mmCIF file with all atom_site columns, C-alpha atoms in Angstrom:
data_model
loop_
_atom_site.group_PDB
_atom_site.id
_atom_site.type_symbol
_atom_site.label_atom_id
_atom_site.label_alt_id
_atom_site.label_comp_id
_atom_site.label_asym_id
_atom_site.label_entity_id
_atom_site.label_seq_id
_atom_site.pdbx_PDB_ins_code
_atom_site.Cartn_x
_atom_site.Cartn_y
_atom_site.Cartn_z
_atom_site.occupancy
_atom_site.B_iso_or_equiv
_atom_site.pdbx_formal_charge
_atom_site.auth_seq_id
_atom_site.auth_comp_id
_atom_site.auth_asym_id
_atom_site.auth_atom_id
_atom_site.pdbx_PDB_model_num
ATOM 1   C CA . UNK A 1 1   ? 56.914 -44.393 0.990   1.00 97.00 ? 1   UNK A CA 1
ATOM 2   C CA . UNK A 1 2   ? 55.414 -47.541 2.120   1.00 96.00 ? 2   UNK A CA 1
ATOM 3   C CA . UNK A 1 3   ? 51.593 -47.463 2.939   1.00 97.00 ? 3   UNK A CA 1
ATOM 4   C CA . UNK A 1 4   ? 48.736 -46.684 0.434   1.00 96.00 ? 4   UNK A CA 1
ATOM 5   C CA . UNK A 1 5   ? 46.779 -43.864 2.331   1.00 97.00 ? 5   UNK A CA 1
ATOM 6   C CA . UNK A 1 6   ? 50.043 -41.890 3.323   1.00 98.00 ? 6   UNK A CA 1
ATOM 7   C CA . UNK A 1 7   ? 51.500 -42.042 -0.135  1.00 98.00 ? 7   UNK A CA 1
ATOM 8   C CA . UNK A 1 8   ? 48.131 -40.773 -1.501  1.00 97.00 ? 8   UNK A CA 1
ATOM 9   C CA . UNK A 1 9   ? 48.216 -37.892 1.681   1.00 98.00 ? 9   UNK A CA 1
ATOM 10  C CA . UNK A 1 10  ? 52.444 -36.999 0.603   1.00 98.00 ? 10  UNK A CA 1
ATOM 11  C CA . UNK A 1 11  ? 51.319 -36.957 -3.299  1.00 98.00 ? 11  UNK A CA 1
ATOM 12  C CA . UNK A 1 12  ? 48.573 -34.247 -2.958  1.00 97.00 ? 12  UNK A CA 1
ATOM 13  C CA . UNK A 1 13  ? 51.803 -31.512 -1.458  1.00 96.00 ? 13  UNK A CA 1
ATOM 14  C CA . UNK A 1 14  ? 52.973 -31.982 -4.795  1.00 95.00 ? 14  UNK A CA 1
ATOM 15  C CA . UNK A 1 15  ? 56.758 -33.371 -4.519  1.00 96.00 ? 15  UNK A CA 1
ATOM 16  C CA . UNK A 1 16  ? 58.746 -33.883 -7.536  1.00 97.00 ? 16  UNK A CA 1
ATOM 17  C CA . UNK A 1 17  ? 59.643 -37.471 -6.670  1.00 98.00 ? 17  UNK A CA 1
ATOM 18  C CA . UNK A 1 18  ? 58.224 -39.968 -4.142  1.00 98.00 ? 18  UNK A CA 1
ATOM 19  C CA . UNK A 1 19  ? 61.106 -42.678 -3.172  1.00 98.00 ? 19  UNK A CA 1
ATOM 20  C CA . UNK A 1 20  ? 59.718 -46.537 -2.625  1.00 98.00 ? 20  UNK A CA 1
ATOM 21  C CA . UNK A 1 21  ? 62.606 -48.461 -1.730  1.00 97.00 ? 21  UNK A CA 1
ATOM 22  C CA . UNK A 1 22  ? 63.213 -52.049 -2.946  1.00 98.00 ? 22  UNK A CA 1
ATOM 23  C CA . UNK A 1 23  ? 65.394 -53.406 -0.313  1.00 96.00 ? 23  UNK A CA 1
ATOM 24  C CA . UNK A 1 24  ? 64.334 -56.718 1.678   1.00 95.00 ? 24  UNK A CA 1
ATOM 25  C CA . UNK A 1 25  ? 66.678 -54.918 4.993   1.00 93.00 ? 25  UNK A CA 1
ATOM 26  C CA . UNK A 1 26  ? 64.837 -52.134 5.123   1.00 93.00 ? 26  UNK A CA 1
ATOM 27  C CA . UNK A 1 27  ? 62.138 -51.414 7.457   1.00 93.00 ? 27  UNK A CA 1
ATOM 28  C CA . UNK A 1 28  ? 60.769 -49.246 4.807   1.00 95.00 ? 28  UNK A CA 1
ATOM 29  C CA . UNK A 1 29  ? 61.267 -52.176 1.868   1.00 97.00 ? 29  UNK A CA 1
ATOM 30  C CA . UNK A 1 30  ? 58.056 -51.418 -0.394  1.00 97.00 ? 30  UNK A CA 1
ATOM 31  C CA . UNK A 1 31  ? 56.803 -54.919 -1.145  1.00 94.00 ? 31  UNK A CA 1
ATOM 32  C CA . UNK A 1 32  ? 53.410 -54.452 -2.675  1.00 93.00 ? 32  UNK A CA 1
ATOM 33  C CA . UNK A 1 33  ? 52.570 -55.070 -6.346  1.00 92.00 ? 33  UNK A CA 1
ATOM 34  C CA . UNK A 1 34  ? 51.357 -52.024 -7.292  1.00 95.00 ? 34  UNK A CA 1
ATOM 35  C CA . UNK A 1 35  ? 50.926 -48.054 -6.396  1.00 96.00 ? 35  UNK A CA 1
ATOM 36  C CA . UNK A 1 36  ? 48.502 -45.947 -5.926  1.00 95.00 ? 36  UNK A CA 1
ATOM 37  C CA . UNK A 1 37  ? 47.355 -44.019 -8.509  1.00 94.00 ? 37  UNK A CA 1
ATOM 38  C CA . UNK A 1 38  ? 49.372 -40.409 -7.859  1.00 96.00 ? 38  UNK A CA 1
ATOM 39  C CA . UNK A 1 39  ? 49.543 -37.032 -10.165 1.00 96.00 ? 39  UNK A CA 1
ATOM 40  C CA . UNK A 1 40  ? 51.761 -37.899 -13.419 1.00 95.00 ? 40  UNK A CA 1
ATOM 41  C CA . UNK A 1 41  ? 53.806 -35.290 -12.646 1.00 96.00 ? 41  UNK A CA 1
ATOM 42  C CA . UNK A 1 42  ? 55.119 -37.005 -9.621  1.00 98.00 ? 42  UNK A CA 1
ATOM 43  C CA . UNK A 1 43  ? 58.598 -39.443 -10.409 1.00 98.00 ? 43  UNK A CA 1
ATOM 44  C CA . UNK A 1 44  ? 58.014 -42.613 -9.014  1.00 98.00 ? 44  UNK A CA 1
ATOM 45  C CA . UNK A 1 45  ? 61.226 -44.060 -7.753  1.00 98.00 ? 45  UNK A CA 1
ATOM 46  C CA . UNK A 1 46  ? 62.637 -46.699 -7.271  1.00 98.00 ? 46  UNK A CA 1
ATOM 47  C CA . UNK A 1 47  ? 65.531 -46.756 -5.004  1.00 97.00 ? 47  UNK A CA 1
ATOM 48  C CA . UNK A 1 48  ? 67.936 -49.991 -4.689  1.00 98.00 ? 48  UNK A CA 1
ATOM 49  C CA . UNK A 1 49  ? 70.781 -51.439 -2.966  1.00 97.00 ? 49  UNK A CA 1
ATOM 50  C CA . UNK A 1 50  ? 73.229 -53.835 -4.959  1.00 97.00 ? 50  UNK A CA 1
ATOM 51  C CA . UNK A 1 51  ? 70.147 -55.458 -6.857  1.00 98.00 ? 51  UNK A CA 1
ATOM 52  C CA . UNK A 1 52  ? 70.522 -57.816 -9.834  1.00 98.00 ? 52  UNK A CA 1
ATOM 53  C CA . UNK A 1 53  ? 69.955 -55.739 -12.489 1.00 97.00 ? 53  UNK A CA 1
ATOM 54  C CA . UNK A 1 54  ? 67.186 -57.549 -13.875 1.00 97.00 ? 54  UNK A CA 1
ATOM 55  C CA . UNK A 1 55  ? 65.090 -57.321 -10.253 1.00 98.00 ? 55  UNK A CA 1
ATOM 56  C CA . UNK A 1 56  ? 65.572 -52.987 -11.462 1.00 98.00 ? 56  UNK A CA 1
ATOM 57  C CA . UNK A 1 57  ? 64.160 -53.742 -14.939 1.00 98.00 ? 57  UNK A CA 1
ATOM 58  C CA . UNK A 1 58  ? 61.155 -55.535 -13.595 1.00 97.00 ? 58  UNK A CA 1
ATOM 59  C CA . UNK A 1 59  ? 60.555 -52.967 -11.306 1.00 98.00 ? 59  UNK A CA 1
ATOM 60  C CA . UNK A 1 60  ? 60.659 -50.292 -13.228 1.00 98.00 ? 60  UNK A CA 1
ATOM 61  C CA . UNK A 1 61  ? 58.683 -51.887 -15.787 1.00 97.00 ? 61  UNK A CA 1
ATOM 62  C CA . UNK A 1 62  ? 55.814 -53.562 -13.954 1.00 96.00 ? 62  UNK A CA 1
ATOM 63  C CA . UNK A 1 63  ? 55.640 -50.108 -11.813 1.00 97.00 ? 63  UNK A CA 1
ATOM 64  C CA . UNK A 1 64  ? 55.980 -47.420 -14.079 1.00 96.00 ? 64  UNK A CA 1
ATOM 65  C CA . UNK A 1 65  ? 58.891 -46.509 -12.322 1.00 97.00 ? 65  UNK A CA 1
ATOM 66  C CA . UNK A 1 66  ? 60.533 -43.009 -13.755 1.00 98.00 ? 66  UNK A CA 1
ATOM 67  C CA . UNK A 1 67  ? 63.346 -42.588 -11.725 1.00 98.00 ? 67  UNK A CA 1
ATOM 68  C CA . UNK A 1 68  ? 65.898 -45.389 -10.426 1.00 98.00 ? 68  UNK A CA 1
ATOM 69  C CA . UNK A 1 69  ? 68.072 -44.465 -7.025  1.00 98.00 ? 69  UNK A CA 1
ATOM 70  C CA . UNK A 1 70  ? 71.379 -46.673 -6.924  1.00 98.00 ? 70  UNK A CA 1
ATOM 71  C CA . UNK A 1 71  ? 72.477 -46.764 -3.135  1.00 95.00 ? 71  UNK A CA 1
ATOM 72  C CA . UNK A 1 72  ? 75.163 -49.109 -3.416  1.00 95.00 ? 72  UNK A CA 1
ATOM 73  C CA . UNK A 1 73  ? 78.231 -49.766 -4.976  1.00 96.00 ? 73  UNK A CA 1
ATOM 74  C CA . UNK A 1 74  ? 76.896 -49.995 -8.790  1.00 98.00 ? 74  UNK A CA 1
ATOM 75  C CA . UNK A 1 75  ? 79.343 -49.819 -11.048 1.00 98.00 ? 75  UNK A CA 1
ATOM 76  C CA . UNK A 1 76  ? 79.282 -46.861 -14.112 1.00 98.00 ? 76  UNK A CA 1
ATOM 77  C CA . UNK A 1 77  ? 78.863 -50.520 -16.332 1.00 98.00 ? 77  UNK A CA 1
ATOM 78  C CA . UNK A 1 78  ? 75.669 -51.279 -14.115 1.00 98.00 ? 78  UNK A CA 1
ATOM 79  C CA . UNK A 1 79  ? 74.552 -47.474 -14.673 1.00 98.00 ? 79  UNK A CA 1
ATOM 80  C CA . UNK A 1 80  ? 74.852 -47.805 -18.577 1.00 98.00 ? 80  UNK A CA 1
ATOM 81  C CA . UNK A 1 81  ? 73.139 -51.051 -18.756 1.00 98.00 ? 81  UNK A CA 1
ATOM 82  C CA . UNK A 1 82  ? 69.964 -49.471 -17.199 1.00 98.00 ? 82  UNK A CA 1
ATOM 83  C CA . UNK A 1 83  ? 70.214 -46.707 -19.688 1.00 96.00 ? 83  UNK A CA 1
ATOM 84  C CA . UNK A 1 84  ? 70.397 -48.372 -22.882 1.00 96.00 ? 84  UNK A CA 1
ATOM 85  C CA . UNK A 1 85  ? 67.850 -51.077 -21.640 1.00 97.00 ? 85  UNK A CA 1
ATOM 86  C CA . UNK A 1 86  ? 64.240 -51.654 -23.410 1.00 96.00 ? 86  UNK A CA 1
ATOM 87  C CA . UNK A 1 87  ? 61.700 -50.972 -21.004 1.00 97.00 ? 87  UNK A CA 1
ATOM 88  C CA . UNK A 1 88  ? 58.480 -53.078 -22.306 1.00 96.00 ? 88  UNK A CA 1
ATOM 89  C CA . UNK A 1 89  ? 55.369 -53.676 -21.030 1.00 94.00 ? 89  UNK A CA 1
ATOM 90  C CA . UNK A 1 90  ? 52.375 -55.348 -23.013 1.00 94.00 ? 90  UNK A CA 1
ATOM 91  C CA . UNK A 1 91  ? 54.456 -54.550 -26.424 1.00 95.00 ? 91  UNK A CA 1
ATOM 92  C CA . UNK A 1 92  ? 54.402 -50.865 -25.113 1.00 95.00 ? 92  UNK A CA 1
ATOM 93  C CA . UNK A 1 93  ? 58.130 -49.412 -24.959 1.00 96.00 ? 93  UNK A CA 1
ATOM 94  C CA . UNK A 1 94  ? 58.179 -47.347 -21.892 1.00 96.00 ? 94  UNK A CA 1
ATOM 95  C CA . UNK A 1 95  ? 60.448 -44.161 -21.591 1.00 96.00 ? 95  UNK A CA 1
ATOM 96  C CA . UNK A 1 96  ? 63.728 -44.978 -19.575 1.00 97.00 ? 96  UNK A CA 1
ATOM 97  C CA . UNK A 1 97  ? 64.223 -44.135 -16.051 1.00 98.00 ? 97  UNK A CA 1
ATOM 98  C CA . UNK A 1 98  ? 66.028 -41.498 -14.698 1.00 98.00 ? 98  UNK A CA 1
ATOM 99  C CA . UNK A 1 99  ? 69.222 -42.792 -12.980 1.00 98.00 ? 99  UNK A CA 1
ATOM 100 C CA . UNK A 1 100 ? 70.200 -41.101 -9.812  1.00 98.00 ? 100 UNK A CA 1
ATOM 101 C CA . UNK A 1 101 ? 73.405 -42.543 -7.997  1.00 98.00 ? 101 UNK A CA 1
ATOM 102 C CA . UNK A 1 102 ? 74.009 -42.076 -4.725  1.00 97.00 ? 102 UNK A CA 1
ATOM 103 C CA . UNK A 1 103 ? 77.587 -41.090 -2.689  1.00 96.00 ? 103 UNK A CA 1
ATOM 104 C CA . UNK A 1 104 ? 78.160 -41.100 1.307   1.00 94.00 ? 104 UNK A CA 1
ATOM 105 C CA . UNK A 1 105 ? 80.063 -38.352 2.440   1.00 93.00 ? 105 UNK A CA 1
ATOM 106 C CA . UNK A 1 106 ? 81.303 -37.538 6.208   1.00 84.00 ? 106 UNK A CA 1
ATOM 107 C CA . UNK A 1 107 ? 83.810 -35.189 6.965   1.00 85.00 ? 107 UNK A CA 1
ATOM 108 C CA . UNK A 1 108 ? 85.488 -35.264 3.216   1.00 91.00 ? 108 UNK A CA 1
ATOM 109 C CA . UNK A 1 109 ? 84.812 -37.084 -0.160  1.00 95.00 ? 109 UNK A CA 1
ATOM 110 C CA . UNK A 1 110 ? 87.101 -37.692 -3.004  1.00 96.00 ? 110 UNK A CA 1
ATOM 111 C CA . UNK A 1 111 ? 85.096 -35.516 -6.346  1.00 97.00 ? 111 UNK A CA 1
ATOM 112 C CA . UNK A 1 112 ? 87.461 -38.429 -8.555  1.00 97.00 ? 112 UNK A CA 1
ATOM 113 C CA . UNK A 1 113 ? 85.315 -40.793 -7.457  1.00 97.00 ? 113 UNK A CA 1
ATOM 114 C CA . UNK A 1 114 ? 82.330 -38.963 -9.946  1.00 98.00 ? 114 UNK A CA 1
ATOM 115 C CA . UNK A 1 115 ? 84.256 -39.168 -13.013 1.00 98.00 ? 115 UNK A CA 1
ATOM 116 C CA . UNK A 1 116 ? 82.876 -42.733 -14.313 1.00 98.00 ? 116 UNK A CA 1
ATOM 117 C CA . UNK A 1 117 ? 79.516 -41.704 -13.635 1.00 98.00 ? 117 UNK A CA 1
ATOM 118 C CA . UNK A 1 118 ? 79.590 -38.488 -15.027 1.00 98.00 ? 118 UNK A CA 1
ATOM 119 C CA . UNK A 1 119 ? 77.941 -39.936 -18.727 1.00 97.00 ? 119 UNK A CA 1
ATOM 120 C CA . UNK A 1 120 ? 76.121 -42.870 -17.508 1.00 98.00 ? 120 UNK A CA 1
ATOM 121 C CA . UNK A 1 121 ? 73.387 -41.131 -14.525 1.00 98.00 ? 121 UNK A CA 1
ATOM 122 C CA . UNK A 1 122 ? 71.557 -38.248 -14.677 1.00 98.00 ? 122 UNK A CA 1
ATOM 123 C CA . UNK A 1 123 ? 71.769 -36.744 -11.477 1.00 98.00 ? 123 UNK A CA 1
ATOM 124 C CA . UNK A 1 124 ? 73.966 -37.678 -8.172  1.00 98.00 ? 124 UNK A CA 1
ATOM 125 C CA . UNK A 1 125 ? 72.666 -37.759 -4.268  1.00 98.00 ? 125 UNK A CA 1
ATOM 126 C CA . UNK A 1 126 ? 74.714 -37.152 -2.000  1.00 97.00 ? 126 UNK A CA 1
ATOM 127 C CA . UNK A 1 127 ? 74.130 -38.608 1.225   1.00 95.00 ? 127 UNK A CA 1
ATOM 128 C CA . UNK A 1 128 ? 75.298 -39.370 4.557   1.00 92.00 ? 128 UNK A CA 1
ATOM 129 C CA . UNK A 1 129 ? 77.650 -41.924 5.705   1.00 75.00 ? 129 UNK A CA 1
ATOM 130 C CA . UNK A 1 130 ? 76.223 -44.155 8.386   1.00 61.00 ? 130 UNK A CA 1
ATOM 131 C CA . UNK A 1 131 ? 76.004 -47.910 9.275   1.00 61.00 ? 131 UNK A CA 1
ATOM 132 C CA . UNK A 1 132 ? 73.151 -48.207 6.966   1.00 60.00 ? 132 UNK A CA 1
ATOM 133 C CA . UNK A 1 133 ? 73.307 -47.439 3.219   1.00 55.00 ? 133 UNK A CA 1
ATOM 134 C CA . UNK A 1 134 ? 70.626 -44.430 4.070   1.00 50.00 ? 134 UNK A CA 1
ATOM 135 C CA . UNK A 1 135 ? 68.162 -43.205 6.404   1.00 50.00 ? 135 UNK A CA 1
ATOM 136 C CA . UNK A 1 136 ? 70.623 -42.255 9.067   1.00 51.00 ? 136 UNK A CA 1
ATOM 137 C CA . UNK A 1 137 ? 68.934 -39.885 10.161  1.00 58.00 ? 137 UNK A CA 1
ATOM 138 C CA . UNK A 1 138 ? 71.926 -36.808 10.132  1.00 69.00 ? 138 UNK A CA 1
ATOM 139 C CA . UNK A 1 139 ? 73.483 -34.191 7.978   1.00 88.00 ? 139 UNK A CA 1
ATOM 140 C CA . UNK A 1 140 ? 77.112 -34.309 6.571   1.00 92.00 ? 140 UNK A CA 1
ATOM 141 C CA . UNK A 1 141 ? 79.337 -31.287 6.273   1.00 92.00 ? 141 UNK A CA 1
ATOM 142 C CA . UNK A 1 142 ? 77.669 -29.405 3.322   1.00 95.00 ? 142 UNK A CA 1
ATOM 143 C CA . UNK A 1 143 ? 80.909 -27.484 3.134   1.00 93.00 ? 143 UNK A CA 1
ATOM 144 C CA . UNK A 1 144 ? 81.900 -30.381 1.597   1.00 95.00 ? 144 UNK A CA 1
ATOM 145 C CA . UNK A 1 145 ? 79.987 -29.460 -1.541  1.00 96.00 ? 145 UNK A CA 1
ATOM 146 C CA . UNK A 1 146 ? 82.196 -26.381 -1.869  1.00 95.00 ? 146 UNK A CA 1
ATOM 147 C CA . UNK A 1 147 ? 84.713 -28.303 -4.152  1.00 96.00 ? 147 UNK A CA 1
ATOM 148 C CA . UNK A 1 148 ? 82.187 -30.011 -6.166  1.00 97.00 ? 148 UNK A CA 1
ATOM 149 C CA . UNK A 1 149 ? 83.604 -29.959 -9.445  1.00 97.00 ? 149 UNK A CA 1
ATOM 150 C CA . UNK A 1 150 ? 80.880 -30.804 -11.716 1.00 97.00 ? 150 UNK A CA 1
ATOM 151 C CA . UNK A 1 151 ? 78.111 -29.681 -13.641 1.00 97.00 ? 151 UNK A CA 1
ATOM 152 C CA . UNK A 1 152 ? 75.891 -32.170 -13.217 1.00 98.00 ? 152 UNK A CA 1
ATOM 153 C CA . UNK A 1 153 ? 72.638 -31.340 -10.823 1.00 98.00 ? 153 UNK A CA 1
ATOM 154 C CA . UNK A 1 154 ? 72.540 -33.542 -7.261  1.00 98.00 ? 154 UNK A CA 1
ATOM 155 C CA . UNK A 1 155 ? 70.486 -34.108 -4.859  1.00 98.00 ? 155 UNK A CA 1
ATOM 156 C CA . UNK A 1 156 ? 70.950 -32.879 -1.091  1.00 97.00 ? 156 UNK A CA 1
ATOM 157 C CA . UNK A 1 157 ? 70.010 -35.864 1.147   1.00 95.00 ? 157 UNK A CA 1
ATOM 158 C CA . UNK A 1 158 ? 70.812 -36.856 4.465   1.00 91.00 ? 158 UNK A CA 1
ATOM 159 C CA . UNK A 1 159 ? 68.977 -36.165 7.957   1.00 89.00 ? 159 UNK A CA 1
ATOM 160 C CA . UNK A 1 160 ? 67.538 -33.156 6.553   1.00 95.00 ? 160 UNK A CA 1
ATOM 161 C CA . UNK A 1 161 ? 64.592 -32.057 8.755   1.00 94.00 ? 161 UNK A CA 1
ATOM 162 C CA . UNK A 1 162 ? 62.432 -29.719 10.572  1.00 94.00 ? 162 UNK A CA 1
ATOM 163 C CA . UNK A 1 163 ? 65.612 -27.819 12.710  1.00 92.00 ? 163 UNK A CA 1
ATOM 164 C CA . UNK A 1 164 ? 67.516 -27.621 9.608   1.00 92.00 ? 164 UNK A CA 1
ATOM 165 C CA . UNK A 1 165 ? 65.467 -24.934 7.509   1.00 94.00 ? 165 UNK A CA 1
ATOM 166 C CA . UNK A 1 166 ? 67.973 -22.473 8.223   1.00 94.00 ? 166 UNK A CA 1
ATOM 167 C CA . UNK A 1 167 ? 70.520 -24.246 7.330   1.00 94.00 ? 167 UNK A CA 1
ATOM 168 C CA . UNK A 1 168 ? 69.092 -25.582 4.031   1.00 95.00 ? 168 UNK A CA 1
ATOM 169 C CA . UNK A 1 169 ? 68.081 -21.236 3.525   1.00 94.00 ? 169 UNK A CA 1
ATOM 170 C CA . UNK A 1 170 ? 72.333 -20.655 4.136   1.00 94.00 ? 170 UNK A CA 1
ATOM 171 C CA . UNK A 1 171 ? 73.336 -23.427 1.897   1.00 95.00 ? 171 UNK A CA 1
ATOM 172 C CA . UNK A 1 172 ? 70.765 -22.184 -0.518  1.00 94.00 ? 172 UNK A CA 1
ATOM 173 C CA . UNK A 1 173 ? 71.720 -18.957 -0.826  1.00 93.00 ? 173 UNK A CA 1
ATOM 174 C CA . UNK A 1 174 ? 75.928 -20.089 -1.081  1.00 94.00 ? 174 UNK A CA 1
ATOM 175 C CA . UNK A 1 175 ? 77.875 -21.498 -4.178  1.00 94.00 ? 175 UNK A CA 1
ATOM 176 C CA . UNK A 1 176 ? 78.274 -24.827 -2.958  1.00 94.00 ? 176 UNK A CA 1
ATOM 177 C CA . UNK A 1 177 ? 74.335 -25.578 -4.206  1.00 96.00 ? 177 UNK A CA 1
ATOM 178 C CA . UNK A 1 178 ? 74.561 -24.128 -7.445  1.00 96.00 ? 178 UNK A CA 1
ATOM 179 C CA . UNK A 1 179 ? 74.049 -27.504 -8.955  1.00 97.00 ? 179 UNK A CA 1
ATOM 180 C CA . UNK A 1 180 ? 71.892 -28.447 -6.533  1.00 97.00 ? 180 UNK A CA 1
ATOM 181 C CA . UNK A 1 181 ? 68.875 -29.799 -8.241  1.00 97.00 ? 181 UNK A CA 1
ATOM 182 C CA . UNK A 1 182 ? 66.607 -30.900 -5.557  1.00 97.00 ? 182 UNK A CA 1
ATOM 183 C CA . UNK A 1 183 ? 66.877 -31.809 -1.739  1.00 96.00 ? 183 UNK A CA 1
ATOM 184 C CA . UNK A 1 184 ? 65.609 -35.042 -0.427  1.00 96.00 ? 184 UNK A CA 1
ATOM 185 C CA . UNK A 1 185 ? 64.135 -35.775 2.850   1.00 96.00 ? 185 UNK A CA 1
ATOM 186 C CA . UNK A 1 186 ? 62.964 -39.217 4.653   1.00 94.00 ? 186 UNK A CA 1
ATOM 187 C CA . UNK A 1 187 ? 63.625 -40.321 8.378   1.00 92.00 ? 187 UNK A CA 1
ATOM 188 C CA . UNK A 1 188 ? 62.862 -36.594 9.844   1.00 94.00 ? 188 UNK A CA 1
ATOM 189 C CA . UNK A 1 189 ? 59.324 -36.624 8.792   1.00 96.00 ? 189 UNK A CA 1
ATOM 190 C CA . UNK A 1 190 ? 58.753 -40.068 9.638   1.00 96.00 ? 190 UNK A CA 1
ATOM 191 C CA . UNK A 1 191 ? 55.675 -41.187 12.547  1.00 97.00 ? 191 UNK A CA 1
ATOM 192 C CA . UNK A 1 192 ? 57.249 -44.966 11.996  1.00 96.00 ? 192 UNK A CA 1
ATOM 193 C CA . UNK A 1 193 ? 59.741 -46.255 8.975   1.00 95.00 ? 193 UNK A CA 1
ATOM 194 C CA . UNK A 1 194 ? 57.633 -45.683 5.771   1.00 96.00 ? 194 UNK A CA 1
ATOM 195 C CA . UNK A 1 195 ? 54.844 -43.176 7.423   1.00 98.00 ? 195 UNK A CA 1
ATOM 196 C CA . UNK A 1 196 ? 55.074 -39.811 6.725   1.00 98.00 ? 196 UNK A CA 1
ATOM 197 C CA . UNK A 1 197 ? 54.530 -37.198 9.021   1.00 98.00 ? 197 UNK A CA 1
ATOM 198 C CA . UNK A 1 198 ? 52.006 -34.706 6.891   1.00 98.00 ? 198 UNK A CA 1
ATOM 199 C CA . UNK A 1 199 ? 52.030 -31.597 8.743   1.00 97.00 ? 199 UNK A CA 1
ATOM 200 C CA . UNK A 1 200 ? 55.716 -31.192 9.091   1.00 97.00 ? 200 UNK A CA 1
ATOM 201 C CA . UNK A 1 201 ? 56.022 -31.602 5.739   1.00 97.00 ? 201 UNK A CA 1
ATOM 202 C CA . UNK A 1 202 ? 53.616 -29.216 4.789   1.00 96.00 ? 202 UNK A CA 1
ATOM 203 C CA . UNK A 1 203 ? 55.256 -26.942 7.551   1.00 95.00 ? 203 UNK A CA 1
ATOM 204 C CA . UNK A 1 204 ? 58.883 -27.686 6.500   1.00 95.00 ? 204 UNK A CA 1
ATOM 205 C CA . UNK A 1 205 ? 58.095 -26.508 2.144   1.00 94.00 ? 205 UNK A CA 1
ATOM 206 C CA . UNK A 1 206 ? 55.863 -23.604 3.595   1.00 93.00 ? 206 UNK A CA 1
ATOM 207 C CA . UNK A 1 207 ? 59.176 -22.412 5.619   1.00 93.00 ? 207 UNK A CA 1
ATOM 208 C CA . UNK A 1 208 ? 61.161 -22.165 2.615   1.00 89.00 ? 208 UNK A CA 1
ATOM 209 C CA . UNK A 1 209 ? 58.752 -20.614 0.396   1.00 77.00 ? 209 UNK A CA 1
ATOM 210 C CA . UNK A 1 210 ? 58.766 -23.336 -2.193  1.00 58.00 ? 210 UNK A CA 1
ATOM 211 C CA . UNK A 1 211 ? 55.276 -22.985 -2.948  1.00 50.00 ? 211 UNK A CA 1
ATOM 212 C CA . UNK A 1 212 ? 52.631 -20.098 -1.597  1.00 41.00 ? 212 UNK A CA 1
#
């Protein structure tokens, strides 16, 4: 999310996070000091890209962030250190973030790869693997995801769209998503990098019967 009036038009569908990435390369880089004021029971999150760990503390504290998404090649060290950080604002400790960490898949993906992370995030993304370290704009092989060999809920990400709600309906409905936790979508419903496209969302959730 990038502009004021479309993040306030996204919030009232209700999602159960709204992204804001913090990445100067980005044509969606979020560079404002604050966010509008949206429902509490909306994560906001901050997503990042190899960032000093420090630039993720003051953004999650000065933002209220509740939710950090690592895109880049943190280590499980970098994970821990946001977990067992202090998160203080005006002598007001602030509950920690959730840590989401993010892994590109194509056509395969080694599952060993998890194993570090597996006690230092609370959630994986899996993603596609492109030039760019998201926003591609296409799907991987979800098959993929039938050897997943956690417990741990993901996230679904990657080119996910309008012309895939069948697809998302099959994967669904098959083993490979019983862990999956939630599905994240971005470039598909975008007017312009950053500027959500309102009625396909609101189409896209009211073809898979999240809500009535």
């Amino acid at each position: 999310m990038k502009y004021s009036d479309n993040i306030e038009e996204v919030a009232a569908l209700q999602p159960d996070y709204l992204g804001f990435i913090f990445y100067e390369d980005s044509a969606r880089n979020f560079d404002e000091s604050s966010i509008p004021e949206i429902p509490s029971s909306i994560k906001k999150t901050g997503v990042f890209v190899n960032a000093e760990i420090n630039f993720v503390i003051e953004k999650v504290t000065t933002l209220g962030l509740q939710a950090v998404q690592l895109h880049g090649h943190e280590s499980p060290e970098y994970c821990d250190t946001l977990r067992h950080t202090q998160y203080i604002l005006d002598d007001v400790l602030l509950k920690k973030p959730e840590i989401i960490k993010v892994f590109s898949i194509k056509d395969s993906f080694n599952f060993e790869e998890l194993k570090p992370y597996e006690t230092v995030c609370d959630y994986f993304l899996f993603d596609t693997k492109g030039k760019l370290p998201g926003g591609n704009g296409y799907t991987f092989d979800w098959n993929v995801l039938n050897d997943y060999p956690s417990t741990k809920p993901f996230f679904l990400s990657g080119g996910i769209g309008p012309n895939q709600v069948e697809d998302v309906k099959k994967f669904i409905e098959s083993p490979a998503s019983k862990y999956c936790y939630a599905l994240d979508v971005n470039s598909k419903f975008e007017i312009e990098p950053g500027l959500k496209n309102i009625e396909l969302l609101k189409e896209f959730i009211k073809s898979l019967s999240f809500r009535k």
